[in-house]
């Protein structure tokens, strides 16, 4: 067996190294634990006790996603401590928009060869994200795949499972004309639009990863690696006081494609441009991209990472609770987003 492992290592897959690195995971994972978790990390499957005594009709909610070509920036910076948290936050947000509470998370990492330092950074970030969201990291897969991945490239994918009481699902069905759209601020690009952002910044404008542009708090690399915001706390806070009719996580597809996912038939979302502050990095990308507004707001989040739709009477309170902005309203239409230029002299809320 020893000779076989050595031959496998010569072929690019070091099983002994993998086992050695993964041996430290159980101690780390204790920081992202829930009492429902049964068994230990390292089995063929993660065990979770599915008992929800406080819910009348529990519904499981699941989602899977990655962080896209933001990984390229992490490789350029040789910094991977934020990427794991990005992944967890993105996945948690995707189920939180339905009113779900996260239960457990699983990850998949694949690369040409296992790099222990990078592996530990990624795991630590995921554990940090799970701890903040209150979910458990119960398993994962680490694959060494020479011939598929090359050099420092790697991929990272996560799966989240949560639960919501059927009667409390946020599904957008009650959205009506006259309702108000609240935009919650993003921390930056989050985990979408990086292919175009890298093309603009590094190829078209000729910036280097360590460059500092006007208005940015840090280098381009630091700005591009800002952690994807976790919106679960805001959702919990608002739901305690206000009925949220619909929530959209502004990921790939931007405002243009994500808001319609929660709209019922017969309505549009009219968004007023200029009604919220656009972060400097996104302003730089917008000015340099020379693309139409519709595409700009389809590729990038443009400073809005999540959208709440509430009744007009609840709009001011929702904005105050989330530090968000009133960015639009619901009109009669056909499940589309309509961008409107701000009227000169109009008051911004």
PDB file of C-alpha atoms in Angstrom, residues 28-326:
ATOM      1  CA  UNK A  28     -11.469  23.620  14.012  1.00  0.00           C
ATOM      2  CA  UNK A  29     -15.050  22.628  13.212  1.00  0.00           C
ATOM      3  CA  UNK A  30     -16.011  22.625  16.900  1.00  0.00           C
ATOM      4  CA  UNK A  31     -16.281  26.409  16.561  1.00  0.00           C
ATOM      5  CA  UNK A  32     -19.138  25.991  14.036  1.00  0.00           C
ATOM      6  CA  UNK A  33     -21.340  23.485  15.825  1.00  0.00           C
ATOM      7  CA  UNK A  34     -25.022  22.977  16.629  1.00  0.00           C
ATOM      8  CA  UNK A  35     -26.502  20.519  19.146  1.00  0.00           C
ATOM      9  CA  UNK A  36     -28.390  18.751  16.324  1.00  0.00           C
ATOM     10  CA  UNK A  37     -25.135  17.561  14.751  1.00  0.00           C
ATOM     11  CA  UNK A  38     -24.530  13.844  15.314  1.00  0.00           C
ATOM     12  CA  UNK A  39     -21.304  11.949  14.743  1.00  0.00           C
ATOM     13  CA  UNK A  40     -17.962  13.402  13.758  1.00  0.00           C
ATOM     14  CA  UNK A  41     -16.347  15.046  10.755  1.00  0.00           C
ATOM     15  CA  UNK A  42     -14.691  12.490   8.488  1.00  0.00           C
ATOM     16  CA  UNK A  43     -17.487   9.987   8.010  1.00  0.00           C
ATOM     17  CA  UNK A  44     -19.125   9.110   4.712  1.00  0.00           C
ATOM     18  CA  UNK A  45     -21.958  11.530   5.460  1.00  0.00           C
ATOM     19  CA  UNK A  46     -22.828  14.272   7.913  1.00  0.00           C
ATOM     20  CA  UNK A  47     -25.575  13.527  10.427  1.00  0.00           C
ATOM     21  CA  UNK A  48     -28.077  16.136  11.596  1.00  0.00           C
ATOM     22  CA  UNK A  49     -31.106  15.507  13.811  1.00  0.00           C
ATOM     23  CA  UNK A  50     -34.107  16.927  11.934  1.00  0.00           C
ATOM     24  CA  UNK A  51     -36.381  17.836  14.822  1.00  0.00           C
ATOM     25  CA  UNK A  52     -38.040  21.244  14.800  1.00  0.00           C
ATOM     26  CA  UNK A  53     -40.448  21.331  17.770  1.00  0.00           C
ATOM     27  CA  UNK A  54     -41.075  25.082  17.483  1.00  0.00           C
ATOM     28  CA  UNK A  55     -42.372  24.771  13.915  1.00  0.00           C
ATOM     29  CA  UNK A  56     -45.820  23.556  12.893  1.00  0.00           C
ATOM     30  CA  UNK A  57     -44.880  22.644   9.314  1.00  0.00           C
ATOM     31  CA  UNK A  58     -41.097  22.771   8.782  1.00  0.00           C
ATOM     32  CA  UNK A  59     -39.849  23.043   5.202  1.00  0.00           C
ATOM     33  CA  UNK A  60     -36.210  22.396   4.310  1.00  0.00           C
ATOM     34  CA  UNK A  61     -34.554  24.965   2.045  1.00  0.00           C
ATOM     35  CA  UNK A  62     -31.325  24.146   0.180  1.00  0.00           C
ATOM     36  CA  UNK A  63     -28.964  26.029  -2.108  1.00  0.00           C
ATOM     37  CA  UNK A  64     -25.548  25.528  -3.705  1.00  0.00           C
ATOM     38  CA  UNK A  65     -23.126  28.102  -5.098  1.00  0.00           C
ATOM     39  CA  UNK A  66     -19.523  29.124  -5.581  1.00  0.00           C
ATOM     40  CA  UNK A  67     -17.568  32.386  -5.499  1.00  0.00           C
ATOM     41  CA  UNK A  68     -16.708  32.503  -9.204  1.00  0.00           C
ATOM     42  CA  UNK A  69     -13.609  34.193 -10.542  1.00  0.00           C
ATOM     43  CA  UNK A  70     -13.114  36.119  -7.320  1.00  0.00           C
ATOM     44  CA  UNK A  71     -10.821  33.143  -6.719  1.00  0.00           C
ATOM     45  CA  UNK A  72      -8.460  34.615  -9.331  1.00  0.00           C
ATOM     46  CA  UNK A  73      -8.036  37.722  -7.169  1.00  0.00           C
ATOM     47  CA  UNK A  74      -7.375  35.586  -4.095  1.00  0.00           C
ATOM     48  CA  UNK A  75      -4.646  33.740  -6.020  1.00  0.00           C
ATOM     49  CA  UNK A  76      -3.088  36.998  -7.217  1.00  0.00           C
ATOM     50  CA  UNK A  77      -3.096  38.328  -3.647  1.00  0.00           C
ATOM     51  CA  UNK A  78      -2.039  34.957  -2.205  1.00  0.00           C
ATOM     52  CA  UNK A  79      -4.728  35.572   0.393  1.00  0.00           C
ATOM     53  CA  UNK A  80      -7.562  33.131   0.951  1.00  0.00           C
ATOM     54  CA  UNK A  81      -8.816  33.951   4.458  1.00  0.00           C
ATOM     55  CA  UNK A  82     -11.912  35.831   3.224  1.00  0.00           C
ATOM     56  CA  UNK A  83     -13.006  33.486   0.435  1.00  0.00           C
ATOM     57  CA  UNK A  84     -14.453  30.796   2.708  1.00  0.00           C
ATOM     58  CA  UNK A  85     -16.571  33.358   4.537  1.00  0.00           C
ATOM     59  CA  UNK A  86     -17.682  34.790   1.177  1.00  0.00           C
ATOM     60  CA  UNK A  87     -18.955  31.363   0.210  1.00  0.00           C
ATOM     61  CA  UNK A  88     -20.907  30.793   3.427  1.00  0.00           C
ATOM     62  CA  UNK A  89     -22.434  34.283   3.413  1.00  0.00           C
ATOM     63  CA  UNK A  90     -23.520  33.988  -0.219  1.00  0.00           C
ATOM     64  CA  UNK A  91     -25.185  30.627   0.395  1.00  0.00           C
ATOM     65  CA  UNK A  92     -26.839  31.699   3.661  1.00  0.00           C
ATOM     66  CA  UNK A  93     -28.233  34.851   2.005  1.00  0.00           C
ATOM     67  CA  UNK A  94     -29.741  32.739  -0.773  1.00  0.00           C
ATOM     68  CA  UNK A  95     -31.940  30.779   1.635  1.00  0.00           C
ATOM     69  CA  UNK A  96     -32.492  33.631   4.097  1.00  0.00           C
ATOM     70  CA  UNK A  97     -34.457  35.543   1.437  1.00  0.00           C
ATOM     71  CA  UNK A  98     -37.125  32.835   1.771  1.00  0.00           C
ATOM     72  CA  UNK A  99     -37.249  33.302   5.527  1.00  0.00           C
ATOM     73  CA  UNK A 100     -35.122  30.236   6.280  1.00  0.00           C
ATOM     74  CA  UNK A 101     -32.745  29.831   9.188  1.00  0.00           C
ATOM     75  CA  UNK A 102     -29.482  28.071   8.214  1.00  0.00           C
ATOM     76  CA  UNK A 103     -28.858  24.640   9.735  1.00  0.00           C
ATOM     77  CA  UNK A 104     -25.750  23.122   8.178  1.00  0.00           C
ATOM     78  CA  UNK A 105     -23.169  23.704   5.465  1.00  0.00           C
ATOM     79  CA  UNK A 106     -20.960  21.457   3.311  1.00  0.00           C
ATOM     80  CA  UNK A 107     -18.046  22.439   1.102  1.00  0.00           C
ATOM     81  CA  UNK A 108     -16.172  21.150  -1.949  1.00  0.00           C
ATOM     82  CA  UNK A 109     -12.605  22.190  -2.759  1.00  0.00           C
ATOM     83  CA  UNK A 110     -10.677  21.068  -5.830  1.00  0.00           C
ATOM     84  CA  UNK A 111      -7.160  21.934  -7.003  1.00  0.00           C
ATOM     85  CA  UNK A 112      -4.145  20.485  -8.779  1.00  0.00           C
ATOM     86  CA  UNK A 113      -2.445  19.752  -5.477  1.00  0.00           C
ATOM     87  CA  UNK A 114      -3.251  20.369  -1.838  1.00  0.00           C
ATOM     88  CA  UNK A 115      -1.621  23.462  -0.357  1.00  0.00           C
ATOM     89  CA  UNK A 116      -1.902  23.201   3.460  1.00  0.00           C
ATOM     90  CA  UNK A 117      -1.607  26.945   4.162  1.00  0.00           C
ATOM     91  CA  UNK A 118      -4.336  27.829   1.669  1.00  0.00           C
ATOM     92  CA  UNK A 119      -6.519  24.949   2.833  1.00  0.00           C
ATOM     93  CA  UNK A 120      -6.372  26.156   6.438  1.00  0.00           C
ATOM     94  CA  UNK A 121      -7.234  29.726   5.422  1.00  0.00           C
ATOM     95  CA  UNK A 122     -10.271  28.547   3.449  1.00  0.00           C
ATOM     96  CA  UNK A 123     -11.536  26.279   6.235  1.00  0.00           C
ATOM     97  CA  UNK A 124     -11.014  28.986   8.852  1.00  0.00           C
ATOM     98  CA  UNK A 125     -13.027  31.445   6.757  1.00  0.00           C
ATOM     99  CA  UNK A 126     -15.879  28.986   6.332  1.00  0.00           C
ATOM    100  CA  UNK A 127     -15.962  28.243  10.039  1.00  0.00           C
ATOM    101  CA  UNK A 128     -16.004  31.963  10.812  1.00  0.00           C
ATOM    102  CA  UNK A 129     -18.933  32.433   8.416  1.00  0.00           C
ATOM    103  CA  UNK A 130     -20.848  29.457   9.822  1.00  0.00           C
ATOM    104  CA  UNK A 131     -20.356  30.674  13.372  1.00  0.00           C
ATOM    105  CA  UNK A 132     -21.721  34.135  12.528  1.00  0.00           C
ATOM    106  CA  UNK A 133     -24.736  32.628  10.741  1.00  0.00           C
ATOM    107  CA  UNK A 134     -25.421  30.057  13.447  1.00  0.00           C
ATOM    108  CA  UNK A 135     -25.059  27.016  11.197  1.00  0.00           C
ATOM    109  CA  UNK A 136     -22.839  23.960  11.484  1.00  0.00           C
ATOM    110  CA  UNK A 137     -20.100  22.841   9.105  1.00  0.00           C
ATOM    111  CA  UNK A 138     -20.801  19.100   8.990  1.00  0.00           C
ATOM    112  CA  UNK A 139     -18.715  17.838   6.078  1.00  0.00           C
ATOM    113  CA  UNK A 140     -16.955  18.425   2.807  1.00  0.00           C
ATOM    114  CA  UNK A 141     -14.769  17.067   0.053  1.00  0.00           C
ATOM    115  CA  UNK A 142     -11.196  17.995  -0.842  1.00  0.00           C
ATOM    116  CA  UNK A 143     -10.097  16.781  -4.277  1.00  0.00           C
ATOM    117  CA  UNK A 144      -6.608  16.792  -5.770  1.00  0.00           C
ATOM    118  CA  UNK A 145      -7.110  16.760  -9.538  1.00  0.00           C
ATOM    119  CA  UNK A 146      -3.911  17.215 -11.569  1.00  0.00           C
ATOM    120  CA  UNK A 147      -4.707  17.549 -15.255  1.00  0.00           C
ATOM    121  CA  UNK A 148      -8.031  19.242 -14.508  1.00  0.00           C
ATOM    122  CA  UNK A 149      -6.677  22.157 -12.448  1.00  0.00           C
ATOM    123  CA  UNK A 150      -3.283  23.746 -13.075  1.00  0.00           C
ATOM    124  CA  UNK A 151      -0.873  25.746 -10.954  1.00  0.00           C
ATOM    125  CA  UNK A 152      -2.505  27.780  -8.199  1.00  0.00           C
ATOM    126  CA  UNK A 153      -6.027  27.599  -9.644  1.00  0.00           C
ATOM    127  CA  UNK A 154      -8.702  25.985  -7.526  1.00  0.00           C
ATOM    128  CA  UNK A 155     -12.463  25.848  -7.157  1.00  0.00           C
ATOM    129  CA  UNK A 156     -14.654  26.202  -4.094  1.00  0.00           C
ATOM    130  CA  UNK A 157     -18.347  25.318  -3.825  1.00  0.00           C
ATOM    131  CA  UNK A 158     -20.720  25.254  -0.880  1.00  0.00           C
ATOM    132  CA  UNK A 159     -24.105  23.752  -0.084  1.00  0.00           C
ATOM    133  CA  UNK A 160     -26.393  25.165   2.597  1.00  0.00           C
ATOM    134  CA  UNK A 161     -29.492  23.589   4.142  1.00  0.00           C
ATOM    135  CA  UNK A 162     -31.924  25.561   6.284  1.00  0.00           C
ATOM    136  CA  UNK A 163     -35.484  25.393   7.538  1.00  0.00           C
ATOM    137  CA  UNK A 164     -38.544  27.633   7.567  1.00  0.00           C
ATOM    138  CA  UNK A 165     -42.066  27.162   8.884  1.00  0.00           C
ATOM    139  CA  UNK A 166     -44.308  26.897   5.810  1.00  0.00           C
ATOM    140  CA  UNK A 167     -46.597  29.686   7.026  1.00  0.00           C
ATOM    141  CA  UNK A 168     -43.614  32.043   7.338  1.00  0.00           C
ATOM    142  CA  UNK A 169     -42.075  31.538   3.889  1.00  0.00           C
ATOM    143  CA  UNK A 170     -41.306  34.859   2.178  1.00  0.00           C
ATOM    144  CA  UNK A 171     -42.455  34.242  -1.388  1.00  0.00           C
ATOM    145  CA  UNK A 172     -43.407  37.648  -2.845  1.00  0.00           C
ATOM    146  CA  UNK A 173     -47.020  36.641  -3.526  1.00  0.00           C
ATOM    147  CA  UNK A 174     -48.427  39.586  -1.552  1.00  0.00           C
ATOM    148  CA  UNK A 175     -46.412  42.249  -3.429  1.00  0.00           C
ATOM    149  CA  UNK A 176     -48.719  44.910  -4.886  1.00  0.00           C
ATOM    150  CA  UNK A 177     -48.412  48.226  -6.762  1.00  0.00           C
ATOM    151  CA  UNK A 178     -47.559  50.948  -4.279  1.00  0.00           C
ATOM    152  CA  UNK A 179     -45.153  48.804  -2.254  1.00  0.00           C
ATOM    153  CA  UNK A 180     -41.678  50.181  -1.707  1.00  0.00           C
ATOM    154  CA  UNK A 181     -38.233  48.798  -2.599  1.00  0.00           C
ATOM    155  CA  UNK A 182     -35.498  49.137   0.034  1.00  0.00           C
ATOM    156  CA  UNK A 183     -31.882  48.619  -1.013  1.00  0.00           C
ATOM    157  CA  UNK A 184     -29.349  47.356   1.539  1.00  0.00           C
ATOM    158  CA  UNK A 185     -25.732  48.410   0.973  1.00  0.00           C
ATOM    159  CA  UNK A 186     -23.184  45.945  -0.372  1.00  0.00           C
ATOM    160  CA  UNK A 187     -19.560  45.839   0.760  1.00  0.00           C
ATOM    161  CA  UNK A 188     -18.378  45.880  -2.863  1.00  0.00           C
ATOM    162  CA  UNK A 189     -18.636  43.417  -5.729  1.00  0.00           C
ATOM    163  CA  UNK A 190     -19.491  40.586  -3.311  1.00  0.00           C
ATOM    164  CA  UNK A 191     -18.994  37.431  -5.438  1.00  0.00           C
ATOM    165  CA  UNK A 192     -20.211  38.469  -8.889  1.00  0.00           C
ATOM    166  CA  UNK A 193     -18.963  40.411 -11.882  1.00  0.00           C
ATOM    167  CA  UNK A 194     -15.280  39.613 -11.375  1.00  0.00           C
ATOM    168  CA  UNK A 195     -14.597  38.485 -14.939  1.00  0.00           C
ATOM    169  CA  UNK A 196     -15.608  41.902 -16.289  1.00  0.00           C
ATOM    170  CA  UNK A 197     -14.060  43.755 -13.343  1.00  0.00           C
ATOM    171  CA  UNK A 198     -10.681  42.074 -13.917  1.00  0.00           C
ATOM    172  CA  UNK A 199     -10.894  42.795 -17.648  1.00  0.00           C
ATOM    173  CA  UNK A 200     -11.576  46.494 -16.997  1.00  0.00           C
ATOM    174  CA  UNK A 201      -9.113  47.052 -14.159  1.00  0.00           C
ATOM    175  CA  UNK A 202      -6.149  44.954 -15.234  1.00  0.00           C
ATOM    176  CA  UNK A 203      -6.415  44.755 -19.033  1.00  0.00           C
ATOM    177  CA  UNK A 204      -8.168  47.954 -20.092  1.00  0.00           C
ATOM    178  CA  UNK A 205      -6.926  50.356 -17.386  1.00  0.00           C
ATOM    179  CA  UNK A 206      -3.624  48.583 -16.794  1.00  0.00           C
ATOM    180  CA  UNK A 207      -3.794  48.601 -13.000  1.00  0.00           C
ATOM    181  CA  UNK A 208      -1.755  46.204 -10.919  1.00  0.00           C
ATOM    182  CA  UNK A 209      -3.338  44.297  -8.038  1.00  0.00           C
ATOM    183  CA  UNK A 210      -1.474  46.413  -5.454  1.00  0.00           C
ATOM    184  CA  UNK A 211      -2.446  49.745  -7.076  1.00  0.00           C
ATOM    185  CA  UNK A 212      -4.462  52.367  -5.208  1.00  0.00           C
ATOM    186  CA  UNK A 213      -7.111  54.299  -7.114  1.00  0.00           C
ATOM    187  CA  UNK A 214      -8.764  57.560  -6.057  1.00  0.00           C
ATOM    188  CA  UNK A 215     -11.476  57.116  -3.442  1.00  0.00           C
ATOM    189  CA  UNK A 216     -10.564  53.548  -2.475  1.00  0.00           C
ATOM    190  CA  UNK A 217      -9.766  52.732   1.157  1.00  0.00           C
ATOM    191  CA  UNK A 218      -7.150  50.145   0.235  1.00  0.00           C
ATOM    192  CA  UNK A 219      -5.417  48.605  -2.747  1.00  0.00           C
ATOM    193  CA  UNK A 220      -7.436  47.202  -5.644  1.00  0.00           C
ATOM    194  CA  UNK A 221      -6.747  43.703  -4.359  1.00  0.00           C
ATOM    195  CA  UNK A 222      -8.047  44.564  -0.893  1.00  0.00           C
ATOM    196  CA  UNK A 223     -11.163  46.203  -2.325  1.00  0.00           C
ATOM    197  CA  UNK A 224     -11.873  43.241  -4.605  1.00  0.00           C
ATOM    198  CA  UNK A 225     -11.526  40.819  -1.687  1.00  0.00           C
ATOM    199  CA  UNK A 226     -13.953  42.615   0.629  1.00  0.00           C
ATOM    200  CA  UNK A 227     -16.174  39.998   2.221  1.00  0.00           C
ATOM    201  CA  UNK A 228     -19.631  39.331   0.799  1.00  0.00           C
ATOM    202  CA  UNK A 229     -22.068  40.840   3.319  1.00  0.00           C
ATOM    203  CA  UNK A 230     -24.149  38.508   5.489  1.00  0.00           C
ATOM    204  CA  UNK A 231     -27.706  39.911   5.565  1.00  0.00           C
ATOM    205  CA  UNK A 232     -29.258  37.375   7.936  1.00  0.00           C
ATOM    206  CA  UNK A 233     -29.066  39.710  10.980  1.00  0.00           C
ATOM    207  CA  UNK A 234     -30.935  42.465   9.117  1.00  0.00           C
ATOM    208  CA  UNK A 235     -33.590  40.028   7.950  1.00  0.00           C
ATOM    209  CA  UNK A 236     -34.139  38.793  11.498  1.00  0.00           C
ATOM    210  CA  UNK A 237     -34.290  42.335  12.852  1.00  0.00           C
ATOM    211  CA  UNK A 238     -36.810  43.594  10.304  1.00  0.00           C
ATOM    212  CA  UNK A 239     -39.052  40.504  10.508  1.00  0.00           C
ATOM    213  CA  UNK A 240     -39.407  41.096  14.250  1.00  0.00           C
ATOM    214  CA  UNK A 241     -41.137  44.416  13.554  1.00  0.00           C
ATOM    215  CA  UNK A 242     -42.336  44.481   9.947  1.00  0.00           C
ATOM    216  CA  UNK A 243     -43.931  42.175   7.387  1.00  0.00           C
ATOM    217  CA  UNK A 244     -41.455  41.703   4.561  1.00  0.00           C
ATOM    218  CA  UNK A 245     -43.311  40.914   1.336  1.00  0.00           C
ATOM    219  CA  UNK A 246     -40.306  39.899  -0.749  1.00  0.00           C
ATOM    220  CA  UNK A 247     -36.518  39.742  -0.580  1.00  0.00           C
ATOM    221  CA  UNK A 248     -34.022  39.473  -3.436  1.00  0.00           C
ATOM    222  CA  UNK A 249     -30.346  38.654  -3.008  1.00  0.00           C
ATOM    223  CA  UNK A 250     -28.528  40.759  -5.616  1.00  0.00           C
ATOM    224  CA  UNK A 251     -26.014  38.284  -7.010  1.00  0.00           C
ATOM    225  CA  UNK A 252     -25.217  37.326 -10.621  1.00  0.00           C
ATOM    226  CA  UNK A 253     -27.746  39.172 -12.756  1.00  0.00           C
ATOM    227  CA  UNK A 254     -27.736  42.264 -10.554  1.00  0.00           C
ATOM    228  CA  UNK A 255     -30.884  44.260  -9.881  1.00  0.00           C
ATOM    229  CA  UNK A 256     -32.180  43.554 -13.381  1.00  0.00           C
ATOM    230  CA  UNK A 257     -32.444  39.773 -13.072  1.00  0.00           C
ATOM    231  CA  UNK A 258     -32.763  39.123  -9.342  1.00  0.00           C
ATOM    232  CA  UNK A 259     -35.659  41.375  -8.328  1.00  0.00           C
ATOM    233  CA  UNK A 260     -38.030  39.773 -10.910  1.00  0.00           C
ATOM    234  CA  UNK A 261     -37.420  36.390  -9.239  1.00  0.00           C
ATOM    235  CA  UNK A 262     -39.598  37.502  -6.308  1.00  0.00           C
ATOM    236  CA  UNK A 263     -42.206  39.541  -8.210  1.00  0.00           C
ATOM    237  CA  UNK A 264     -45.695  38.121  -8.813  1.00  0.00           C
ATOM    238  CA  UNK A 265     -47.434  38.508 -12.156  1.00  0.00           C
ATOM    239  CA  UNK A 266     -48.781  41.962 -12.975  1.00  0.00           C
ATOM    240  CA  UNK A 267     -46.104  44.161 -11.413  1.00  0.00           C
ATOM    241  CA  UNK A 268     -42.767  45.800 -12.203  1.00  0.00           C
ATOM    242  CA  UNK A 269     -40.116  47.225  -9.884  1.00  0.00           C
ATOM    243  CA  UNK A 270     -39.260  50.806 -10.803  1.00  0.00           C
ATOM    244  CA  UNK A 271     -35.762  51.646  -9.544  1.00  0.00           C
ATOM    245  CA  UNK A 272     -34.623  55.263  -9.249  1.00  0.00           C
ATOM    246  CA  UNK A 273     -30.985  55.630 -10.199  1.00  0.00           C
ATOM    247  CA  UNK A 274     -29.034  57.916  -7.901  1.00  0.00           C
ATOM    248  CA  UNK A 275     -31.182  57.117  -4.872  1.00  0.00           C
ATOM    249  CA  UNK A 276     -28.363  55.231  -3.141  1.00  0.00           C
ATOM    250  CA  UNK A 277     -24.588  55.747  -2.833  1.00  0.00           C
ATOM    251  CA  UNK A 278     -22.448  53.749  -5.259  1.00  0.00           C
ATOM    252  CA  UNK A 279     -19.117  52.566  -3.740  1.00  0.00           C
ATOM    253  CA  UNK A 280     -15.974  54.094  -5.313  1.00  0.00           C
ATOM    254  CA  UNK A 281     -14.788  50.810  -6.855  1.00  0.00           C
ATOM    255  CA  UNK A 282     -18.128  50.269  -8.577  1.00  0.00           C
ATOM    256  CA  UNK A 283     -18.166  53.904  -9.710  1.00  0.00           C
ATOM    257  CA  UNK A 284     -14.730  53.351 -11.244  1.00  0.00           C
ATOM    258  CA  UNK A 285     -15.930  50.234 -13.051  1.00  0.00           C
ATOM    259  CA  UNK A 286     -19.065  52.017 -14.261  1.00  0.00           C
ATOM    260  CA  UNK A 287     -17.169  55.007 -15.653  1.00  0.00           C
ATOM    261  CA  UNK A 288     -14.570  52.818 -17.362  1.00  0.00           C
ATOM    262  CA  UNK A 289     -16.874  50.120 -18.733  1.00  0.00           C
ATOM    263  CA  UNK A 290     -18.848  52.308 -21.146  1.00  0.00           C
ATOM    264  CA  UNK A 291     -21.785  49.881 -21.100  1.00  0.00           C
ATOM    265  CA  UNK A 292     -25.476  50.751 -20.910  1.00  0.00           C
ATOM    266  CA  UNK A 293     -27.162  51.172 -17.537  1.00  0.00           C
ATOM    267  CA  UNK A 294     -29.230  48.015 -17.959  1.00  0.00           C
ATOM    268  CA  UNK A 295     -26.155  45.826 -18.492  1.00  0.00           C
ATOM    269  CA  UNK A 296     -24.224  47.633 -15.765  1.00  0.00           C
ATOM    270  CA  UNK A 297     -26.985  46.831 -13.277  1.00  0.00           C
ATOM    271  CA  UNK A 298     -27.127  43.264 -14.567  1.00  0.00           C
ATOM    272  CA  UNK A 299     -23.406  42.495 -14.158  1.00  0.00           C
ATOM    273  CA  UNK A 300     -22.672  44.373 -10.907  1.00  0.00           C
ATOM    274  CA  UNK A 301     -24.734  44.950  -7.766  1.00  0.00           C
ATOM    275  CA  UNK A 302     -23.816  48.662  -7.986  1.00  0.00           C
ATOM    276  CA  UNK A 303     -23.798  49.040  -4.216  1.00  0.00           C
ATOM    277  CA  UNK A 304     -27.051  47.207  -3.435  1.00  0.00           C
ATOM    278  CA  UNK A 305     -26.495  43.700  -2.088  1.00  0.00           C
ATOM    279  CA  UNK A 306     -30.046  42.865  -1.065  1.00  0.00           C
ATOM    280  CA  UNK A 307     -33.519  44.265  -1.687  1.00  0.00           C
ATOM    281  CA  UNK A 308     -36.527  44.235   0.655  1.00  0.00           C
ATOM    282  CA  UNK A 309     -40.020  44.918  -0.643  1.00  0.00           C
ATOM    283  CA  UNK A 310     -42.456  46.187   1.989  1.00  0.00           C
ATOM    284  CA  UNK A 311     -45.723  48.096   2.254  1.00  0.00           C
ATOM    285  CA  UNK A 312     -45.366  51.877   1.953  1.00  0.00           C
ATOM    286  CA  UNK A 313     -46.295  52.325   5.630  1.00  0.00           C
ATOM    287  CA  UNK A 314     -43.327  50.156   6.648  1.00  0.00           C
ATOM    288  CA  UNK A 315     -40.744  51.666   4.314  1.00  0.00           C
ATOM    289  CA  UNK A 316     -39.212  54.280   6.616  1.00  0.00           C
ATOM    290  CA  UNK A 317     -38.930  51.841   9.524  1.00  0.00           C
ATOM    291  CA  UNK A 318     -37.355  49.163   7.327  1.00  0.00           C
ATOM    292  CA  UNK A 319     -34.802  51.606   5.945  1.00  0.00           C
ATOM    293  CA  UNK A 320     -33.915  52.731   9.466  1.00  0.00           C
ATOM    294  CA  UNK A 321     -33.525  49.171  10.774  1.00  0.00           C
ATOM    295  CA  UNK A 322     -31.268  48.110   7.897  1.00  0.00           C
ATOM    296  CA  UNK A 323     -29.434  51.389   7.206  1.00  0.00           C
ATOM    297  CA  UNK A 324     -30.802  50.936   3.712  1.00  0.00           C
ATOM    298  CA  UNK A 325     -32.233  53.375   1.191  1.00  0.00           C
ATOM    299  CA  UNK A 326     -35.613  53.671  -0.475  1.00  0.00           C
TER     300      UNK A 326
END
